[in-house]
PDB file of C-alpha atoms and ligand atoms in Angstrom:
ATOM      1  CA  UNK A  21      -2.522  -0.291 -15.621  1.00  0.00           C
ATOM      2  CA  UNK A  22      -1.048  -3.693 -16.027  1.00  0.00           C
ATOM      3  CA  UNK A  23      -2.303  -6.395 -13.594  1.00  0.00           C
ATOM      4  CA  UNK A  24      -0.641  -9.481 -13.694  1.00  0.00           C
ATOM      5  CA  UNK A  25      -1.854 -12.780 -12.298  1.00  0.00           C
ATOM      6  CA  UNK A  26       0.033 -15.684 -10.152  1.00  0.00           C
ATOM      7  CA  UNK A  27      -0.732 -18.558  -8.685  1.00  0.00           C
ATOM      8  CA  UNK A  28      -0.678 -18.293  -5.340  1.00  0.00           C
ATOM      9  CA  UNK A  29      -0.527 -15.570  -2.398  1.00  0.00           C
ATOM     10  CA  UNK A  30       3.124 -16.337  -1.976  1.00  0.00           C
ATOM     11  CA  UNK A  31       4.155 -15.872  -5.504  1.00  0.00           C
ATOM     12  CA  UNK A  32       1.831 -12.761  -5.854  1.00  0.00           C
ATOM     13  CA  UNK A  33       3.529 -11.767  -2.664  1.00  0.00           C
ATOM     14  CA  UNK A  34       7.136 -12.781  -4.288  1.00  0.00           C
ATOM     15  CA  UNK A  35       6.639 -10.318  -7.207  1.00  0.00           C
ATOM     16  CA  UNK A  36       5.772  -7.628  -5.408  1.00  0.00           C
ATOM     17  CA  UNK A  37       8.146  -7.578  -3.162  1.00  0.00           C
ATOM     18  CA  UNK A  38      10.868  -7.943  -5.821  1.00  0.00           C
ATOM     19  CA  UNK A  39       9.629  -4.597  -7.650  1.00  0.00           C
ATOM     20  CA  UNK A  40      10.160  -3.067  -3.913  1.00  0.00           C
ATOM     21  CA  UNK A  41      13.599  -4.587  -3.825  1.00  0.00           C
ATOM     22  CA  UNK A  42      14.643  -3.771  -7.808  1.00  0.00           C
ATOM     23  CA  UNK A  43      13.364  -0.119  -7.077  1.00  0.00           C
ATOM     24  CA  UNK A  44      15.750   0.327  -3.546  1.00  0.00           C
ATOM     25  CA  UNK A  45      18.444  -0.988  -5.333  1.00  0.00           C
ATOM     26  CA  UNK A  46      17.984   1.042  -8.541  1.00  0.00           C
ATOM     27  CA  UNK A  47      18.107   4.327  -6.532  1.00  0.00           C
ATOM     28  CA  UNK A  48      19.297   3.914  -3.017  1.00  0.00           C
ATOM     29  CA  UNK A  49      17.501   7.112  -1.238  1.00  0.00           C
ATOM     30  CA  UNK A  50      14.007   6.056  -2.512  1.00  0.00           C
ATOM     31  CA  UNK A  51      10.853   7.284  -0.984  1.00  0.00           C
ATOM     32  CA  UNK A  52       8.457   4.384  -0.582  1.00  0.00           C
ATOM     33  CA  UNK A  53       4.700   4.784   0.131  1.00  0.00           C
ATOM     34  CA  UNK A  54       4.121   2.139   2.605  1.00  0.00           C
ATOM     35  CA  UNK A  55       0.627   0.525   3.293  1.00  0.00           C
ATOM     36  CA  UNK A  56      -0.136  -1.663   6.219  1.00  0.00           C
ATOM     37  CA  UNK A  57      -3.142  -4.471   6.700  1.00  0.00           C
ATOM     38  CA  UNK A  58      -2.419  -8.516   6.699  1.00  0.00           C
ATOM     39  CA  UNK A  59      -1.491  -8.313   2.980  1.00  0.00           C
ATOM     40  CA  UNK A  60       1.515  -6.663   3.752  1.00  0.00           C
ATOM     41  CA  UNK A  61       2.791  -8.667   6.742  1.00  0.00           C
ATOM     42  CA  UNK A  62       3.908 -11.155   4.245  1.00  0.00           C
ATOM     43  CA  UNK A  63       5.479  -8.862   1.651  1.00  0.00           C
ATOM     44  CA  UNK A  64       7.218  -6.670   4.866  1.00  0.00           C
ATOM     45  CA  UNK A  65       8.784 -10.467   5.920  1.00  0.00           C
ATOM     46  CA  UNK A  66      10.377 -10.778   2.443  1.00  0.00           C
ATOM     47  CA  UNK A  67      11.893  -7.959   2.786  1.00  0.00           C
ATOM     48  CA  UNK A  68      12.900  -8.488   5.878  1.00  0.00           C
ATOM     49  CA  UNK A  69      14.616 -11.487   4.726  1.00  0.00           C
ATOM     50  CA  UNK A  70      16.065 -10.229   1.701  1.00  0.00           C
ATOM     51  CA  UNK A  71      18.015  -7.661   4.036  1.00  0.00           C
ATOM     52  CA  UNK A  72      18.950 -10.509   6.598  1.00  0.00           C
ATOM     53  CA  UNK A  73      20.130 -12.891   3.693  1.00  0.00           C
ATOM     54  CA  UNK A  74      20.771 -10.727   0.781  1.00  0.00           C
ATOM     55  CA  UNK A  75      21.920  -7.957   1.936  1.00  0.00           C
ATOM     56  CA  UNK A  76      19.181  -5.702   1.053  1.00  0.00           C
ATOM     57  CA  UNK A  77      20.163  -2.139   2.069  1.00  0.00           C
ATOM     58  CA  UNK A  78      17.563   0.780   3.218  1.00  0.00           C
ATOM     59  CA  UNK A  79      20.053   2.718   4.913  1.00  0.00           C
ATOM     60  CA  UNK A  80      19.474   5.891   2.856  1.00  0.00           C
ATOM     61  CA  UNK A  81      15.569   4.741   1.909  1.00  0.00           C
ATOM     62  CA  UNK A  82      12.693   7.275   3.005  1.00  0.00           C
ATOM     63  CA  UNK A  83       8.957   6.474   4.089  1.00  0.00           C
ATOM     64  CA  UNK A  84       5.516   7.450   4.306  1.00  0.00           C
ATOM     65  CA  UNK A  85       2.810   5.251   4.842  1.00  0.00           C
ATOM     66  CA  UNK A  86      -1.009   5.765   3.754  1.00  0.00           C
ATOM     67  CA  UNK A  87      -2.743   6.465   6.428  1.00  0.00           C
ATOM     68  CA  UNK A  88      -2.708   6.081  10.415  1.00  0.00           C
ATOM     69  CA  UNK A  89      -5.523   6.082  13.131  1.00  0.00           C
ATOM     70  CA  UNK A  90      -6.914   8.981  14.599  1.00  0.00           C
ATOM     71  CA  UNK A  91      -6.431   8.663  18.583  1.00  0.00           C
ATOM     72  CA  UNK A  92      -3.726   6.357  18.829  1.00  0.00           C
ATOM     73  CA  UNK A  93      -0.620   7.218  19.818  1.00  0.00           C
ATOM     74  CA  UNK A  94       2.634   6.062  18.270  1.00  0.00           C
ATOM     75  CA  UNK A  95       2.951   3.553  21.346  1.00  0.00           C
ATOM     76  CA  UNK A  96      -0.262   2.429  21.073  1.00  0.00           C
ATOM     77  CA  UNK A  97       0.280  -1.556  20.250  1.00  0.00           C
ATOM     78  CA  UNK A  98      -3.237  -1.015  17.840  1.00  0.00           C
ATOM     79  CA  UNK A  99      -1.500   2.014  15.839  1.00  0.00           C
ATOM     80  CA  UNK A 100      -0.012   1.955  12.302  1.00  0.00           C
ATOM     81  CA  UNK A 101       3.498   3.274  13.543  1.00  0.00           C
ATOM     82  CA  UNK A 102       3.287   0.304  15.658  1.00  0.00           C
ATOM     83  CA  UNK A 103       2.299  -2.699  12.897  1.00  0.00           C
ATOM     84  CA  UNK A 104       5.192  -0.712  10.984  1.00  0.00           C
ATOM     85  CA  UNK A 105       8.000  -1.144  13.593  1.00  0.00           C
ATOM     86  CA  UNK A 106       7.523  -4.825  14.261  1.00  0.00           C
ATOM     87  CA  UNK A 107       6.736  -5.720  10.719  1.00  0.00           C
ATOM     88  CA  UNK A 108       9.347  -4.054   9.059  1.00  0.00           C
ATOM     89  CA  UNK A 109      11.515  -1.174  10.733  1.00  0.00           C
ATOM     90  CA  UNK A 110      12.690  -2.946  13.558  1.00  0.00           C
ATOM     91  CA  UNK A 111      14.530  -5.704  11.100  1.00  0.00           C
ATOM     92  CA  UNK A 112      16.127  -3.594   8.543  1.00  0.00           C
ATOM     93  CA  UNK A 113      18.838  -0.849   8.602  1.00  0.00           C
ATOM     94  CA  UNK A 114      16.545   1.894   7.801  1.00  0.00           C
ATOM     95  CA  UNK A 115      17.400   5.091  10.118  1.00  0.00           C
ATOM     96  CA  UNK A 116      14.006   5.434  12.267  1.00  0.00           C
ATOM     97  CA  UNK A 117      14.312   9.195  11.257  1.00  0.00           C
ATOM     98  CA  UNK A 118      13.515   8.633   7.789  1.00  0.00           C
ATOM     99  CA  UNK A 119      10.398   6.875   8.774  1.00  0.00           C
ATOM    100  CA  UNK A 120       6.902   8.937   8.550  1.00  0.00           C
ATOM    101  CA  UNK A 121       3.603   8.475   9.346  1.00  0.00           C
ATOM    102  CA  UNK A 122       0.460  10.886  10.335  1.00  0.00           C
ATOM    103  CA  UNK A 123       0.356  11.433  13.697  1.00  0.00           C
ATOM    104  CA  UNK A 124      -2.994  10.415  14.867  1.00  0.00           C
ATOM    105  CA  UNK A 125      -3.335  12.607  18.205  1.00  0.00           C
ATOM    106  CA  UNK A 126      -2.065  15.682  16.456  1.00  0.00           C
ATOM    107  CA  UNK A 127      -4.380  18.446  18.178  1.00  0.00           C
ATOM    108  CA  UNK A 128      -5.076  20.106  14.795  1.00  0.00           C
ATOM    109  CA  UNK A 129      -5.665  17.343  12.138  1.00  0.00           C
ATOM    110  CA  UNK A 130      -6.101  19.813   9.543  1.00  0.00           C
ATOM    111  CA  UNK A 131      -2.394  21.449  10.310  1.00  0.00           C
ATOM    112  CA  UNK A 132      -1.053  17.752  10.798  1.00  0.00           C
ATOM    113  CA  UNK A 133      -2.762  16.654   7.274  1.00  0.00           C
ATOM    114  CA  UNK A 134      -0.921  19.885   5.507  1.00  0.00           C
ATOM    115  CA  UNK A 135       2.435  19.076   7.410  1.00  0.00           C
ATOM    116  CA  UNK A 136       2.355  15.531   6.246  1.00  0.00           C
ATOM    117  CA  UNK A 137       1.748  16.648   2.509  1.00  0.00           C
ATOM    118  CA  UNK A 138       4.320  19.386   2.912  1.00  0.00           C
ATOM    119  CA  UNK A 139       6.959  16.407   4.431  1.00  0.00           C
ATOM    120  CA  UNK A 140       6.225  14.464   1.318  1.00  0.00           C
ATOM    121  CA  UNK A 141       7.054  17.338  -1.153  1.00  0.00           C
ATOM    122  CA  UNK A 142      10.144  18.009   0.745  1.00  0.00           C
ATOM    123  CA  UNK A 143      11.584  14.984   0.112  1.00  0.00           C
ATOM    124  CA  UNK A 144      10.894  15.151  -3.667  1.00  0.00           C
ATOM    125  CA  UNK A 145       7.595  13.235  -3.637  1.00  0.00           C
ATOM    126  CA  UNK A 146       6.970   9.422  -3.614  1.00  0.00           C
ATOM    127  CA  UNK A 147       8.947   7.258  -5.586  1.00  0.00           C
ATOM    128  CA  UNK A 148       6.859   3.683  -5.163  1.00  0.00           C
ATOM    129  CA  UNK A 149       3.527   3.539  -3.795  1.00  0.00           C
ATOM    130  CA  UNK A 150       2.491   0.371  -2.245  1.00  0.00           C
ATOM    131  CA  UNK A 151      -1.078  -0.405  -1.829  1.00  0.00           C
ATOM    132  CA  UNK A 152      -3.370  -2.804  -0.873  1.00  0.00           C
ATOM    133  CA  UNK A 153      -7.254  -2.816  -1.191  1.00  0.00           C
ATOM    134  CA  UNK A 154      -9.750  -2.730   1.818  1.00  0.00           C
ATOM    135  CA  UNK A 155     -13.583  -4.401   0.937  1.00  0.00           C
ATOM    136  CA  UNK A 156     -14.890  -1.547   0.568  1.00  0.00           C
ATOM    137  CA  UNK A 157     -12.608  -0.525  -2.505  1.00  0.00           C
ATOM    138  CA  UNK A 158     -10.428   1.981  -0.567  1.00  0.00           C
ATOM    139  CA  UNK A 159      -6.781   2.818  -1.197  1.00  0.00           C
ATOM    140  CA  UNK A 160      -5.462   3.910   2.321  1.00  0.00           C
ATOM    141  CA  UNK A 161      -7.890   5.214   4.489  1.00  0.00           C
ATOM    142  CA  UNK A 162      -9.960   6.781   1.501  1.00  0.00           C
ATOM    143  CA  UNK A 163     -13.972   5.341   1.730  1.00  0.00           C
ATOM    144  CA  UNK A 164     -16.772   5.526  -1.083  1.00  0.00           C
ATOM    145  CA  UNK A 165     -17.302   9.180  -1.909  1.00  0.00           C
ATOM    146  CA  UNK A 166     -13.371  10.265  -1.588  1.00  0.00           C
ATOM    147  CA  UNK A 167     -12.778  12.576  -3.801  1.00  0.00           C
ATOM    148  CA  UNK A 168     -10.545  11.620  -6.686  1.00  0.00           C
ATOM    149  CA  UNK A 169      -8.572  14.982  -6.220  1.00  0.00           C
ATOM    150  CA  UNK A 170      -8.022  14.427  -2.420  1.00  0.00           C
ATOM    151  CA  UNK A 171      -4.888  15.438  -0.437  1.00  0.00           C
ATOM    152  CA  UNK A 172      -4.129  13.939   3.020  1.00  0.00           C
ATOM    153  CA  UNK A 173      -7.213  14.714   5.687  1.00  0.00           C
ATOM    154  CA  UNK A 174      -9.213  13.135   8.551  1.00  0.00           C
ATOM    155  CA  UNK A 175     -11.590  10.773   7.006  1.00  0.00           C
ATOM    156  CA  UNK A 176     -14.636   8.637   8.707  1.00  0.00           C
ATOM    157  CA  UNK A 177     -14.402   5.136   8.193  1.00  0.00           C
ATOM    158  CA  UNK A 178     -17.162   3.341   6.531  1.00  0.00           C
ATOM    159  CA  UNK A 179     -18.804   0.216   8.604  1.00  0.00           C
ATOM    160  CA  UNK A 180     -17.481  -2.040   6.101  1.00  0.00           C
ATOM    161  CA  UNK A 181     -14.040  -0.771   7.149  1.00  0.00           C
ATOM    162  CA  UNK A 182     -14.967  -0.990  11.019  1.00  0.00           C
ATOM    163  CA  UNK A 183     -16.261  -4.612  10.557  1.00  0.00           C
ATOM    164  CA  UNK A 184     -13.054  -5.273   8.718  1.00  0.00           C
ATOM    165  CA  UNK A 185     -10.364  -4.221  10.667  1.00  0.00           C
ATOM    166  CA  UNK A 186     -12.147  -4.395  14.335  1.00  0.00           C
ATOM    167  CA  UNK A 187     -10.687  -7.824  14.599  1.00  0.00           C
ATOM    168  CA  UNK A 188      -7.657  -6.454  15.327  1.00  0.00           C
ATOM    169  CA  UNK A 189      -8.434  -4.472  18.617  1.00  0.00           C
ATOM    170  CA  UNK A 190      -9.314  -5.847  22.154  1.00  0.00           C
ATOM    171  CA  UNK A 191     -13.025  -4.783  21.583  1.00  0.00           C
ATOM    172  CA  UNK A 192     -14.575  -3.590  18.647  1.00  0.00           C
ATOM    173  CA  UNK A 193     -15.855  -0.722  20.391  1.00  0.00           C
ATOM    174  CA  UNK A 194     -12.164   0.376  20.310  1.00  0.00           C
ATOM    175  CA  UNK A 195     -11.462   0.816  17.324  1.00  0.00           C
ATOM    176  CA  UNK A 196     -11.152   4.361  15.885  1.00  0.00           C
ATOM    177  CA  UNK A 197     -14.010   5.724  13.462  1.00  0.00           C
ATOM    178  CA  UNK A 198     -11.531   7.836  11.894  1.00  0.00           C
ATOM    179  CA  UNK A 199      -8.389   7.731  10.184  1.00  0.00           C
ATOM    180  CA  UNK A 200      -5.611   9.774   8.691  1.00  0.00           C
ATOM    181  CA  UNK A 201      -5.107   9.323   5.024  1.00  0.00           C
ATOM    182  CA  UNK A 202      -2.849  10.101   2.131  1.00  0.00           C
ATOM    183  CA  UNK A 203      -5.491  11.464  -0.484  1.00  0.00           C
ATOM    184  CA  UNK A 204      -6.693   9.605  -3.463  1.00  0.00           C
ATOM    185  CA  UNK A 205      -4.873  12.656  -5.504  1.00  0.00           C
ATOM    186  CA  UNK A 206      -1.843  12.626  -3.433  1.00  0.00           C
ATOM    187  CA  UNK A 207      -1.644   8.709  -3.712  1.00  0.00           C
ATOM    188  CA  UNK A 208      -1.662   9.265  -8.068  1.00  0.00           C
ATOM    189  CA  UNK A 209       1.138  11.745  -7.668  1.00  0.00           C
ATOM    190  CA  UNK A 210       3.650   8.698  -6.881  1.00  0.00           C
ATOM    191  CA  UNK A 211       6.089   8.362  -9.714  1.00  0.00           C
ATOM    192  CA  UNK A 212       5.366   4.480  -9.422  1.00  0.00           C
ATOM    193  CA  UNK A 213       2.587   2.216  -7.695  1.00  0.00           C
ATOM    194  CA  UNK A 214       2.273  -1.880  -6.964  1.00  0.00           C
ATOM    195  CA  UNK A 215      -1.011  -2.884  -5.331  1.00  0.00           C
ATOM    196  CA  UNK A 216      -0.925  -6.314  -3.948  1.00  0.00           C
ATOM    197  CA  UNK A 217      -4.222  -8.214  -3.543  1.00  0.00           C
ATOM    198  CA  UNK A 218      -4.602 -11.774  -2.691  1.00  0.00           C
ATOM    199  CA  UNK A 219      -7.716 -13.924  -1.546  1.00  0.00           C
ATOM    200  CA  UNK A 220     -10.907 -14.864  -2.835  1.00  0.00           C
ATOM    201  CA  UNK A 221     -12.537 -11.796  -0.068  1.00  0.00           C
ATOM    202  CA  UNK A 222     -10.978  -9.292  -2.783  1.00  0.00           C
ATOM    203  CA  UNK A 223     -11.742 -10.558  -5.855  1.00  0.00           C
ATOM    204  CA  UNK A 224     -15.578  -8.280  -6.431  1.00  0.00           C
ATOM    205  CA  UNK A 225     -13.681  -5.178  -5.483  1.00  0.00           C
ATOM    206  CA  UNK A 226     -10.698  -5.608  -7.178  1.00  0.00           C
ATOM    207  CA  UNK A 227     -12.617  -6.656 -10.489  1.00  0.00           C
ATOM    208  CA  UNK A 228     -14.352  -3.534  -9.901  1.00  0.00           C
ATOM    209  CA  UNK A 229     -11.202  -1.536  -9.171  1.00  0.00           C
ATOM    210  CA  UNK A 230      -9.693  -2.507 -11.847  1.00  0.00           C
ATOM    211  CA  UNK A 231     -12.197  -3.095 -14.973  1.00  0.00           C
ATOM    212  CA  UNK A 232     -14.780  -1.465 -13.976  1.00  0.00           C
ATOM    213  CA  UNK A 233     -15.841   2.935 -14.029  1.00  0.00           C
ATOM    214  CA  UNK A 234     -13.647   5.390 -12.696  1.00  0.00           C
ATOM    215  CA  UNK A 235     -15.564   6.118  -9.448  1.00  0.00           C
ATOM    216  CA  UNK A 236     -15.239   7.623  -6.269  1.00  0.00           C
ATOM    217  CA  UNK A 237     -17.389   4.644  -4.560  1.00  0.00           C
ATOM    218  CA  UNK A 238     -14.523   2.594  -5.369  1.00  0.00           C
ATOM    219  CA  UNK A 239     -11.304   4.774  -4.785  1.00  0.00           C
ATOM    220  CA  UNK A 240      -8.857   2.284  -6.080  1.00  0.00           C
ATOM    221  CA  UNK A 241     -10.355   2.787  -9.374  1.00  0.00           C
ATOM    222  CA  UNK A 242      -8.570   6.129  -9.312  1.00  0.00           C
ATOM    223  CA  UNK A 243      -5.717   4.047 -10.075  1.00  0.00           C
ATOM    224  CA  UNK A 244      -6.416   3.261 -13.787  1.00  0.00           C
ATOM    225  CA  UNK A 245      -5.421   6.850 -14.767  1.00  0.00           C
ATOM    226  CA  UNK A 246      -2.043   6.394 -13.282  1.00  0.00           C
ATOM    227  CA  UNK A 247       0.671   5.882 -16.017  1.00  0.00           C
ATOM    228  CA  UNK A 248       2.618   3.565 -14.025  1.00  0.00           C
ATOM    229  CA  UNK A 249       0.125   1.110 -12.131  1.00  0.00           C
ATOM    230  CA  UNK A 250       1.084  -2.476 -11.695  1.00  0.00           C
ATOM    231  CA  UNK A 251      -1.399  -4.579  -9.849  1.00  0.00           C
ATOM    232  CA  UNK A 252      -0.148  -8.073  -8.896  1.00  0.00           C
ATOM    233  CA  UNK A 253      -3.181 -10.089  -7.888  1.00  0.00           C
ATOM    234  CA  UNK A 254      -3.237 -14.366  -6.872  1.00  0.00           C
ATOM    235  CA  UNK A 255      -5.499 -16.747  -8.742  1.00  0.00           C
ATOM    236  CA  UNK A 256      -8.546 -16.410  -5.560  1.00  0.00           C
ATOM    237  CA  UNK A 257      -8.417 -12.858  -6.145  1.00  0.00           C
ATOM    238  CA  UNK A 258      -8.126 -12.969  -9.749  1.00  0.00           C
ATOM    239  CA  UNK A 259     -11.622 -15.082 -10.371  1.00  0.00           C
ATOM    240  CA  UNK A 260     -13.570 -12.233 -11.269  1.00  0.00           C
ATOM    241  CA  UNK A 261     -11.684 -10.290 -13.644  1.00  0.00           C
ATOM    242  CA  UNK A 262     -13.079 -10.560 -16.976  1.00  0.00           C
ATOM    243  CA  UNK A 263      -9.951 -10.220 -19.408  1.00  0.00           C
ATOM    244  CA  UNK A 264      -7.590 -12.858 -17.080  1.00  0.00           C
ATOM    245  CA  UNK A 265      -5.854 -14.617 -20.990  1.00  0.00           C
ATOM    246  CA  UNK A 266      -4.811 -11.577 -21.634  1.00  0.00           C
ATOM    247  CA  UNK A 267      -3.293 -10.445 -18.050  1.00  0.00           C
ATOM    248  CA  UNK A 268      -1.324 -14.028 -18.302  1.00  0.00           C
ATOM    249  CA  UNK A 269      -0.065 -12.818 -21.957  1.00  0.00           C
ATOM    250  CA  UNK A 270       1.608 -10.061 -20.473  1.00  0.00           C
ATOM    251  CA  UNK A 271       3.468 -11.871 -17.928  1.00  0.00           C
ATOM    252  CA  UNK A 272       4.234 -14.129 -20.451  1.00  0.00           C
ATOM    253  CA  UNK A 273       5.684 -12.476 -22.861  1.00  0.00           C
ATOM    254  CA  UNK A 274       6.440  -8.494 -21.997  1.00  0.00           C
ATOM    255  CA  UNK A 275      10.276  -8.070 -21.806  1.00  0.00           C
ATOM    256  CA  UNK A 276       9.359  -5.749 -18.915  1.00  0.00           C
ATOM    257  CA  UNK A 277       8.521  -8.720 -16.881  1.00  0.00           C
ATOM    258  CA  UNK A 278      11.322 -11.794 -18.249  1.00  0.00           C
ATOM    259  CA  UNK A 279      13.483 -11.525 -14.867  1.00  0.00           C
ATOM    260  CA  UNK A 280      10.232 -12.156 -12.842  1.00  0.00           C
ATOM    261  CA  UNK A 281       8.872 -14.817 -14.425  1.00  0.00           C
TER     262      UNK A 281
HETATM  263  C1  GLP B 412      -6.569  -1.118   5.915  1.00  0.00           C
HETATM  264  C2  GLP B 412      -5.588  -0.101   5.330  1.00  0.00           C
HETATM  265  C3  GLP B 412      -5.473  -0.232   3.831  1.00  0.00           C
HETATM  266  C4  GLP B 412      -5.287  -1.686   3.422  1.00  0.00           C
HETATM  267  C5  GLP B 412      -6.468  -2.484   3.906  1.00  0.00           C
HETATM  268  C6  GLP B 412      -6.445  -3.945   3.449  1.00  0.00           C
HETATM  269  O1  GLP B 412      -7.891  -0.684   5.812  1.00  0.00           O
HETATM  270  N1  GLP B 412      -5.951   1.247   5.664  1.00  0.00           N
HETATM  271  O2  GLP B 412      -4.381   0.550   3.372  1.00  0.00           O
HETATM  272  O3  GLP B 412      -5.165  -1.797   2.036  1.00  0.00           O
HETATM  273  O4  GLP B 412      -6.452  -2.414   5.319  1.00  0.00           O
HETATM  274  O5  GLP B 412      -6.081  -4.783   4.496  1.00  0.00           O
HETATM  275  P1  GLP B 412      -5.883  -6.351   4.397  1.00  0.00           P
HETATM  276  O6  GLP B 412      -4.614  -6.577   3.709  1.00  0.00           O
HETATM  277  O7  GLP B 412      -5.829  -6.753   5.843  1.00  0.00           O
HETATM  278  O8  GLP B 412      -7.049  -6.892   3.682  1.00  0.00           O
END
């Protein structure tokens, strides 16, 4: 894994988005993992703006996001389908078709789970996986105990989750206990990932995500056996990490990272 440090949620937000934009326009017909939460909404407008301004094209780009609630419909203003229309779908040329997410009132969630896995292999498997990190170290929808082998399934969410994302709906009675998730297993199967992390409210878990065991408490931590992991964190999320000089070396100095910097 390489985690690199900047200064501030817009920069972190900056870089991240430009490995998004460097891998569309590298190959065209990519298939991006997609990941939703407030972290995003500010990554999803710089894309947004790079198509508007620069031209950014996702005509022939491909999508499947993490994870999606169980019990809401597409329509449902609280749903994941939803955040990802009026973030990001509705203001870029991607074809609506190409487009995928569980669908959370699928009658069989087992059936819908292997569909969804099957839809990914079909279309040659993930290209970019972008991910953020909930407080209670999950990557998508998958809580403490996931396994690290898990494909996409129906998972409970973990109060830590419920008190962190209930906020969002009308009560917090109505938010969903469960959710639809990419596996941690399917999520290591991407050919790339970026996680984006920002704020000080990440910076135990993602010092545990990152430097700490391998552990299924933590699912993100699945991540450092991923040969391709690049982990862009701000300065407030950065404060725990033990081994920061050497994370600002790398941006520093790798050639991998000279037309970021
Ligand atoms: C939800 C999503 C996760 C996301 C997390 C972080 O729980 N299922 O994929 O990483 O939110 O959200 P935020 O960026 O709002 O902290």
């Amino acid at each position: 894994m390489e985690v690199i440090i900047r200064p501030d949620p817009t920069a972190a937000t900056q870089l991240a988005a430009a490995l998004i934009a460097d891998q569309v326009r590298t190959k065209p017909s990519s298939v991006l993992g997609l990941a939703t939460g407030a972290t995003m909404e500010r990554l999803y407008a710089e894309l947004v703006r790079q198509h508007k301004e620069e031209g950014l094209d996702f005509s022939l780009v491909r999508t499947f996001n993490l994870d999606e609630y169980v019990g809401l419909s597409p329509e449902d203003p609280h749903s994941y389908r939803h955040y990802m229309n009026a973030q990001l779908f509705n203001h870029i040329n991607i074809d609506i078709r190409n487009t995928h997410l569980p669908h959370g009132q699928a009658e069989d969630l087992k059936l819908e789970c292997r569909r969804y896995e099957a839809l990914m292999q079909a279309c040659g498997g993930v290209d970019l996986q972008l991910l953020g990190i909930g407080r209670s170290g999950h990557i998508g929808f998958n809580e403490p105990l996931s396994a690290l082998q898990s494909r996409t399934r129906d998972k409970a969410l973990t109060p830590t989750t419920i008190e962190q994302n209930e906020g969002y709906f009308p009560t917090p009675a109505d938010m969903p206990r469960c959710g639809i998730t990419m596996g941690v297993g399917t999520i290591l199967e991407a050919r790339d990932i970026v996680m984006l992390v920002t704020g000080s409210s990440k910076a135990a878990v993602i010092a545990k995500a990152v430097e700490g065991p391998i552990t299924s408490m933590i699912s993100a931590s699945a991540l450092q056996m991923h040969p391709h992991c690049r982990t862009i964190v701000d300065e407030a999320a950065a404060t725990d990490l033990t081994q920061q000089e050497y994370y600002h070396w790398i941006f520093e100095n790798e050639d991998e990272w000279r037309a970021y910097r």
